Amino acid sequence: MTDVSNETRFLHAIEMGLGAWQWGDRVYWSYGQTHNDDDLRAAFEVTLEQGIRFVDTAEVYGSGRSERLLGQYLKETEQPVLVATKFFPFPWRLTRNALPNALKGSLNRLGVENVDLYQIHSPSPILSTDTLMSGLVECVKRGWARTVGVSNFGQTRMLAAYSALARENIPLASNQVHYSLVSREVEKNGTLARCKELGIRLIAYSPLEKGMLTGKYTPDHLPPGIRAQQYVDLLKKIGPLIKLMTEIGQDHGGKTPGQIALNWCICKGTLPIPGAKNQLQAQENAGALGWKLTEEEIAKLDELTDVIHK
Ligand SMILES: NC(=O)c1ccc[n+]([C@@H]2O[C@H](COP(=O)([O-])OP(=O)(O)OC[C@H]3O[C@@H](n4cnc5c(N)ncnc54)[C@H](OP(=O)(O)O)[C@@H]3O)[C@@H](O)[C@H]2O)c1
């Protein structure tokens, strides 16, 4: 087998990606109402134009529509794109063979022969970590996954996954977890530090806290749908943080709160994958690249978000 330990390096070279949960998802993200396929195509195109080449999807996003849309957009571009997708551990998936079988479906929808990263979406209620990892190993051996990772794995499970793969000489490339200025659990409980130590890329999902860190929502202007209830309490506390992010942004030539939130994730050594519903959002998010917050600014943001949590 080729030396796959080198293969995970590409993930460490990526500063930011694009999340594609919004692509085709009607239930949470109101696809078809707030955005359509043309908006998503434009978001994809502007993302590539800005030099961002890593797209994260999953078989369950829009029940396969996200992968299908990405497949369509991939056909329309000549540019190289790094594709990450995920296996969902439905309780009826009972054996390791479920992984290559599911990946085959993803590859068909994406219209590609292999993906750059294949992730377990979350721990399984049925399959052990060892069984899941042996399914991932099979995907690598068949040449269908360049690298493999996990998502929503706590530190203990992540270490078990790392060891199971290491026995097959395959590195655990990544752990995709919730991480943002107001969701810092993985930083506080040592998972991020452990990832850095072991060369596991921590991919930060919901880095804009599902839009709350852009500053466009307030207790008087709640987000639509499920997010209203989910975030009403946070929005009551977040005002001072948005104010600080706006002030810091002014010192960087007018960067927006959202760009500050994403840059903060990058400065912490993680790979944020903000979702975008349209060209404008994707363009703005790309403006998080090419500059860095100072140590002092990061310390101020950390201090304030510590207080918001209390
Ligand atoms: N592994 C997992 O379990 C898991 C879980 C969640 C997410 N993810 C991945 O992580 C990606 C990102 O997370 P996420 O989508 O949950 O949340 P997010 O990136 O924090 O927020 C995305 C949402 O924020 C708003 N937004 C984005 N850019 C904006 C901008 N520049 N200005 C104003 N509003 C903006 C949009 O919603 P509105 O316009 O409607 O406000 C957008 O849908 C997902 O797409 C998915 O790939 C993975």
Short mmCIF file of N, CA and C in Angstrom, two decimals, residues 164-265:
data_model
loop_
_atom_site.label_atom_id
_atom_site.label_comp_id
_atom_site.label_asym_id
_atom_site.label_seq_id
_atom_site.Cartn_x
_atom_site.Cartn_y
_atom_site.Cartn_z
N ALA A 164 -7.26 2.35 16.22
CA ALA A 164 -7.74 1.28 15.33
C ALA A 164 -7.19 1.48 13.92
N LEU A 165 -7.19 2.70 13.44
CA LEU A 165 -6.68 2.98 12.10
C LEU A 165 -5.16 2.80 12.05
N ALA A 166 -4.49 3.21 13.13
CA ALA A 166 -3.02 3.12 13.17
C ALA A 166 -2.58 1.66 13.02
N ARG A 167 -3.38 0.72 13.55
CA ARG A 167 -3.03 -0.70 13.42
C ARG A 167 -3.01 -1.12 11.95
N GLU A 168 -3.72 -0.37 11.11
CA GLU A 168 -3.73 -0.65 9.66
C GLU A 168 -2.82 0.31 8.91
N ASN A 169 -2.04 1.06 9.70
CA ASN A 169 -1.13 2.03 9.09
C ASN A 169 -1.84 3.14 8.32
N ILE A 170 -3.04 3.47 8.80
CA ILE A 170 -3.80 4.56 8.18
C ILE A 170 -4.01 5.66 9.22
N PRO A 171 -3.63 6.90 8.91
CA PRO A 171 -3.82 7.97 9.90
C PRO A 171 -5.28 8.43 10.00
N LEU A 172 -5.68 8.84 11.18
CA LEU A 172 -6.98 9.50 11.34
C LEU A 172 -6.75 10.95 10.90
N ALA A 173 -7.37 11.32 9.79
CA ALA A 173 -7.06 12.62 9.18
C ALA A 173 -7.71 13.78 9.92
N SER A 174 -8.93 13.56 10.45
CA SER A 174 -9.67 14.72 10.98
C SER A 174 -10.75 14.31 11.97
N ASN A 175 -11.14 15.28 12.78
CA ASN A 175 -12.35 15.16 13.60
C ASN A 175 -13.13 16.45 13.38
N GLN A 176 -14.33 16.33 12.82
CA GLN A 176 -15.15 17.51 12.53
C GLN A 176 -16.12 17.71 13.69
N VAL A 177 -15.98 18.84 14.35
CA VAL A 177 -16.77 19.09 15.57
C VAL A 177 -17.28 20.54 15.59
N HIS A 178 -18.25 20.77 16.48
CA HIS A 178 -18.79 22.11 16.62
C HIS A 178 -17.75 22.99 17.32
N TYR A 179 -17.37 24.08 16.67
CA TYR A 179 -16.39 24.98 17.28
C TYR A 179 -16.61 26.39 16.75
N SER A 180 -16.84 27.31 17.67
CA SER A 180 -16.98 28.73 17.30
C SER A 180 -16.64 29.54 18.54
N LEU A 181 -16.63 30.86 18.39
CA LEU A 181 -16.35 31.74 19.53
C LEU A 181 -17.26 31.48 20.73
N VAL A 182 -18.48 31.01 20.47
CA VAL A 182 -19.39 30.76 21.59
C VAL A 182 -19.63 29.26 21.83
N SER A 183 -18.85 28.42 21.18
CA SER A 183 -18.91 26.96 21.41
C SER A 183 -17.48 26.44 21.49
N ARG A 184 -16.89 26.63 22.65
CA ARG A 184 -15.45 26.36 22.76
C ARG A 184 -15.13 25.08 23.55
N GLU A 185 -16.11 24.19 23.66
CA GLU A 185 -15.92 22.98 24.48
C GLU A 185 -14.67 22.21 24.06
N VAL A 186 -14.47 22.01 22.76
CA VAL A 186 -13.34 21.17 22.33
C VAL A 186 -11.99 21.83 22.64
N GLU A 187 -12.02 23.14 22.79
CA GLU A 187 -10.79 23.85 23.17
C GLU A 187 -10.56 23.65 24.68
N LYS A 188 -11.65 23.74 25.44
CA LYS A 188 -11.53 23.67 26.91
C LYS A 188 -11.32 22.26 27.43
N ASN A 189 -11.86 21.26 26.72
CA ASN A 189 -11.72 19.89 27.25
C ASN A 189 -10.50 19.15 26.71
N GLY A 190 -9.65 19.85 25.97
CA GLY A 190 -8.38 19.26 25.54
C GLY A 190 -8.42 18.53 24.21
N THR A 191 -9.61 18.45 23.57
CA THR A 191 -9.69 17.73 22.29
C THR A 191 -8.85 18.42 21.21
N LEU A 192 -8.94 19.74 21.16
CA LEU A 192 -8.18 20.48 20.14
C LEU A 192 -6.68 20.27 20.34
N ALA A 193 -6.23 20.35 21.57
CA ALA A 193 -4.79 20.16 21.85
C ALA A 193 -4.36 18.75 21.45
N ARG A 194 -5.21 17.76 21.76
CA ARG A 194 -4.87 16.38 21.44
C ARG A 194 -4.81 16.18 19.91
N CYS A 195 -5.73 16.84 19.20
CA CYS A 195 -5.71 16.77 17.73
C CYS A 195 -4.38 17.30 17.19
N LYS A 196 -3.96 18.45 17.72
CA LYS A 196 -2.71 19.06 17.23
C LYS A 196 -1.53 18.13 17.50
N GLU A 197 -1.53 17.55 18.68
CA GLU A 197 -0.46 16.63 19.08
C GLU A 197 -0.36 15.44 18.12
N LEU A 198 -1.52 14.92 17.71
CA LEU A 198 -1.54 13.68 16.91
C LEU A 198 -1.63 13.94 15.40
N GLY A 199 -1.65 15.21 15.01
CA GLY A 199 -1.72 15.52 13.58
C GLY A 199 -3.10 15.30 12.99
N ILE A 200 -4.12 15.30 13.86
CA ILE A 200 -5.51 15.16 13.40
C ILE A 200 -6.05 16.57 13.15
N ARG A 201 -6.55 16.84 11.94
CA ARG A 201 -7.04 18.18 11.65
C ARG A 201 -8.40 18.37 12.31
N LEU A 202 -8.54 19.41 13.12
CA LEU A 202 -9.85 19.69 13.70
C LEU A 202 -10.62 20.59 12.73
N ILE A 203 -11.68 20.02 12.17
CA ILE A 203 -12.52 20.78 11.24
C ILE A 203 -13.66 21.39 12.05
N ALA A 204 -13.77 22.72 11.99
CA ALA A 204 -14.74 23.44 12.83
C ALA A 204 -16.05 23.63 12.07
N TYR A 205 -17.10 22.94 12.55
CA TYR A 205 -18.41 23.18 11.92
C TYR A 205 -19.20 24.22 12.70
N SER A 206 -20.18 24.81 12.01
CA SER A 206 -20.96 25.94 12.54
C SER A 206 -20.04 27.03 13.12
N PRO A 207 -19.01 27.45 12.37
CA PRO A 207 -18.06 28.44 12.90
C PRO A 207 -18.67 29.83 13.04
N LEU A 208 -19.80 30.05 12.32
CA LEU A 208 -20.52 31.33 12.47
C LEU A 208 -21.67 31.17 13.45
N GLU A 209 -21.66 30.07 14.18
CA GLU A 209 -22.77 29.71 15.08
C GLU A 209 -24.09 29.86 14.33
N LYS A 210 -24.12 29.22 13.15
CA LYS A 210 -25.31 29.19 12.29
C LYS A 210 -25.84 30.60 11.98
N GLY A 211 -24.92 31.52 11.77
CA GLY A 211 -25.29 32.89 11.36
C GLY A 211 -25.34 33.87 12.52
N MET A 212 -25.37 33.38 13.77
CA MET A 212 -25.52 34.28 14.93
C MET A 212 -24.31 35.21 15.08
N LEU A 213 -23.13 34.76 14.66
CA LEU A 213 -21.93 35.58 14.85
C LEU A 213 -21.72 36.60 13.72
N THR A 214 -22.64 36.65 12.77
CA THR A 214 -22.51 37.69 11.74
C THR A 214 -23.06 39.02 12.24
N GLY A 215 -23.83 38.97 13.34
CA GLY A 215 -24.39 40.21 13.90
C GLY A 215 -25.72 40.58 13.29
N LYS A 216 -26.22 39.79 12.33
CA LYS A 216 -27.46 40.20 11.66
C LYS A 216 -28.72 39.81 12.42
N TYR A 217 -28.57 38.92 13.42
CA TYR A 217 -29.72 38.54 14.24
C TYR A 217 -29.59 39.14 15.64
N THR A 218 -30.74 39.53 16.20
CA THR A 218 -30.78 40.10 17.55
C THR A 218 -32.02 39.52 18.25
N PRO A 219 -32.19 39.77 19.55
CA PRO A 219 -33.41 39.27 20.21
C PRO A 219 -34.67 39.85 19.57
N ASP A 220 -34.56 41.03 18.94
CA ASP A 220 -35.72 41.63 18.26
C ASP A 220 -35.83 41.20 16.81
N HIS A 221 -34.80 40.59 16.32
CA HIS A 221 -34.82 40.12 14.92
C HIS A 221 -34.24 38.70 14.91
N LEU A 222 -35.12 37.76 15.29
CA LEU A 222 -34.67 36.37 15.44
C LEU A 222 -34.51 35.71 14.06
N PRO A 223 -33.65 34.69 13.99
CA PRO A 223 -33.52 33.98 12.71
C PRO A 223 -34.80 33.21 12.41
N PRO A 224 -35.02 32.88 11.14
CA PRO A 224 -36.23 32.12 10.79
C PRO A 224 -36.12 30.66 11.24
N GLY A 225 -37.27 30.01 11.34
CA GLY A 225 -37.33 28.56 11.55
C GLY A 225 -36.83 28.11 12.91
N ILE A 226 -36.26 26.92 12.92
CA ILE A 226 -35.84 26.23 14.15
C ILE A 226 -34.82 27.05 14.95
N ARG A 227 -34.01 27.84 14.23
CA ARG A 227 -32.95 28.59 14.92
C ARG A 227 -33.48 29.62 15.92
N ALA A 228 -34.70 30.13 15.70
CA ALA A 228 -35.24 31.17 16.59
C ALA A 228 -35.23 30.67 18.03
N GLN A 229 -35.85 29.53 18.23
CA GLN A 229 -35.96 28.95 19.56
C GLN A 229 -34.59 28.54 20.11
N GLN A 230 -33.80 27.97 19.22
CA GLN A 230 -32.48 27.45 19.60
C GLN A 230 -31.55 28.56 20.10
N TYR A 231 -31.69 29.75 19.51
CA TYR A 231 -30.69 30.79 19.77
C TYR A 231 -31.21 32.04 20.49
N VAL A 232 -32.48 32.05 20.88
CA VAL A 232 -33.02 33.26 21.50
C VAL A 232 -32.22 33.65 22.76
N ASP A 233 -31.85 32.68 23.58
CA ASP A 233 -31.11 32.99 24.81
C ASP A 233 -29.70 33.50 24.50
N LEU A 234 -29.04 32.86 23.57
CA LEU A 234 -27.69 33.31 23.21
C LEU A 234 -27.73 34.74 22.66
N LEU A 235 -28.73 35.02 21.82
CA LEU A 235 -28.81 36.35 21.22
C LEU A 235 -28.98 37.46 22.26
N LYS A 236 -29.59 37.10 23.38
CA LYS A 236 -29.75 38.10 24.46
C LYS A 236 -28.40 38.45 25.08
N LYS A 237 -27.41 37.52 24.97
CA LYS A 237 -26.12 37.74 25.64
C LYS A 237 -25.01 38.20 24.69
N ILE A 238 -25.28 38.13 23.40
CA ILE A 238 -24.19 38.20 22.44
C ILE A 238 -23.83 39.64 22.00
N GLY A 239 -24.67 40.62 22.37
CA GLY A 239 -24.46 42.00 21.94
C GLY A 239 -23.03 42.52 22.15
N PRO A 240 -22.49 42.39 23.38
CA PRO A 240 -21.13 42.90 23.60
C PRO A 240 -20.07 42.22 22.72
N LEU A 241 -20.29 40.96 22.41
CA LEU A 241 -19.33 40.25 21.55
C LEU A 241 -19.38 40.81 20.12
N ILE A 242 -20.60 41.03 19.61
CA ILE A 242 -20.73 41.59 18.25
C ILE A 242 -20.08 42.98 18.22
N LYS A 243 -20.25 43.74 19.31
CA LYS A 243 -19.67 45.08 19.38
C LYS A 243 -18.14 44.98 19.33
N LEU A 244 -17.58 44.09 20.13
CA LEU A 244 -16.11 43.92 20.14
C LEU A 244 -15.61 43.46 18.77
N MET A 245 -16.32 42.53 18.16
CA MET A 245 -15.89 42.03 16.84
C MET A 245 -15.95 43.15 15.81
N THR A 246 -16.96 44.01 15.91
CA THR A 246 -17.07 45.14 14.97
C THR A 246 -15.89 46.09 15.18
N GLU A 247 -15.57 46.37 16.44
CA GLU A 247 -14.43 47.28 16.72
C GLU A 247 -13.11 46.70 16.21
N ILE A 248 -12.91 45.42 16.48
CA ILE A 248 -11.67 44.77 16.01
C ILE A 248 -11.62 44.80 14.48
N GLY A 249 -12.78 44.56 13.87
CA GLY A 249 -12.85 44.57 12.40
C GLY A 249 -12.45 45.91 11.82
N GLN A 250 -12.82 46.98 12.52
CA GLN A 250 -12.46 48.32 12.03
C GLN A 250 -10.94 48.50 11.99
N ASP A 251 -10.25 47.90 12.96
CA ASP A 251 -8.78 47.99 12.97
C ASP A 251 -8.13 47.15 11.88
N HIS A 252 -8.95 46.34 11.20
CA HIS A 252 -8.41 45.52 10.09
C HIS A 252 -9.04 45.96 8.77
N GLY A 253 -9.31 47.24 8.65
CA GLY A 253 -9.80 47.77 7.37
C GLY A 253 -11.26 47.47 7.10
N GLY A 254 -12.05 47.29 8.17
CA GLY A 254 -13.49 47.11 7.97
C GLY A 254 -13.93 45.66 7.82
N LYS A 255 -13.22 44.76 8.48
CA LYS A 255 -13.67 43.35 8.46
C LYS A 255 -14.97 43.23 9.26
N THR A 256 -15.84 42.31 8.82
CA THR A 256 -17.15 42.16 9.46
C THR A 256 -17.05 41.20 10.66
N PRO A 257 -18.06 41.22 11.55
CA PRO A 257 -18.05 40.27 12.67
C PRO A 257 -17.89 38.81 12.21
N GLY A 258 -18.57 38.46 11.13
CA GLY A 258 -18.46 37.08 10.63
C GLY A 258 -17.03 36.76 10.22
N GLN A 259 -16.38 37.70 9.57
CA GLN A 259 -14.97 37.48 9.15
C GLN A 259 -14.06 37.35 10.38
N ILE A 260 -14.37 38.11 11.42
CA ILE A 260 -13.59 38.00 12.66
C ILE A 260 -13.78 36.60 13.26
N ALA A 261 -15.07 36.15 13.27
CA ALA A 261 -15.37 34.83 13.85
C ALA A 261 -14.61 33.72 13.13
N LEU A 262 -14.54 33.82 11.80
CA LEU A 262 -13.85 32.78 11.03
C LEU A 262 -12.34 32.87 11.20
N ASN A 263 -11.83 34.10 11.20
CA ASN A 263 -10.38 34.28 11.37
C ASN A 263 -9.93 33.76 12.73
N TRP A 264 -10.78 33.97 13.73
CA TRP A 264 -10.48 33.47 15.09
C TRP A 264 -10.33 31.94 15.07
N CYS A 265 -11.23 31.25 14.35
CA CYS A 265 -11.12 29.78 14.24
C CYS A 265 -9.78 29.39 13.59
#
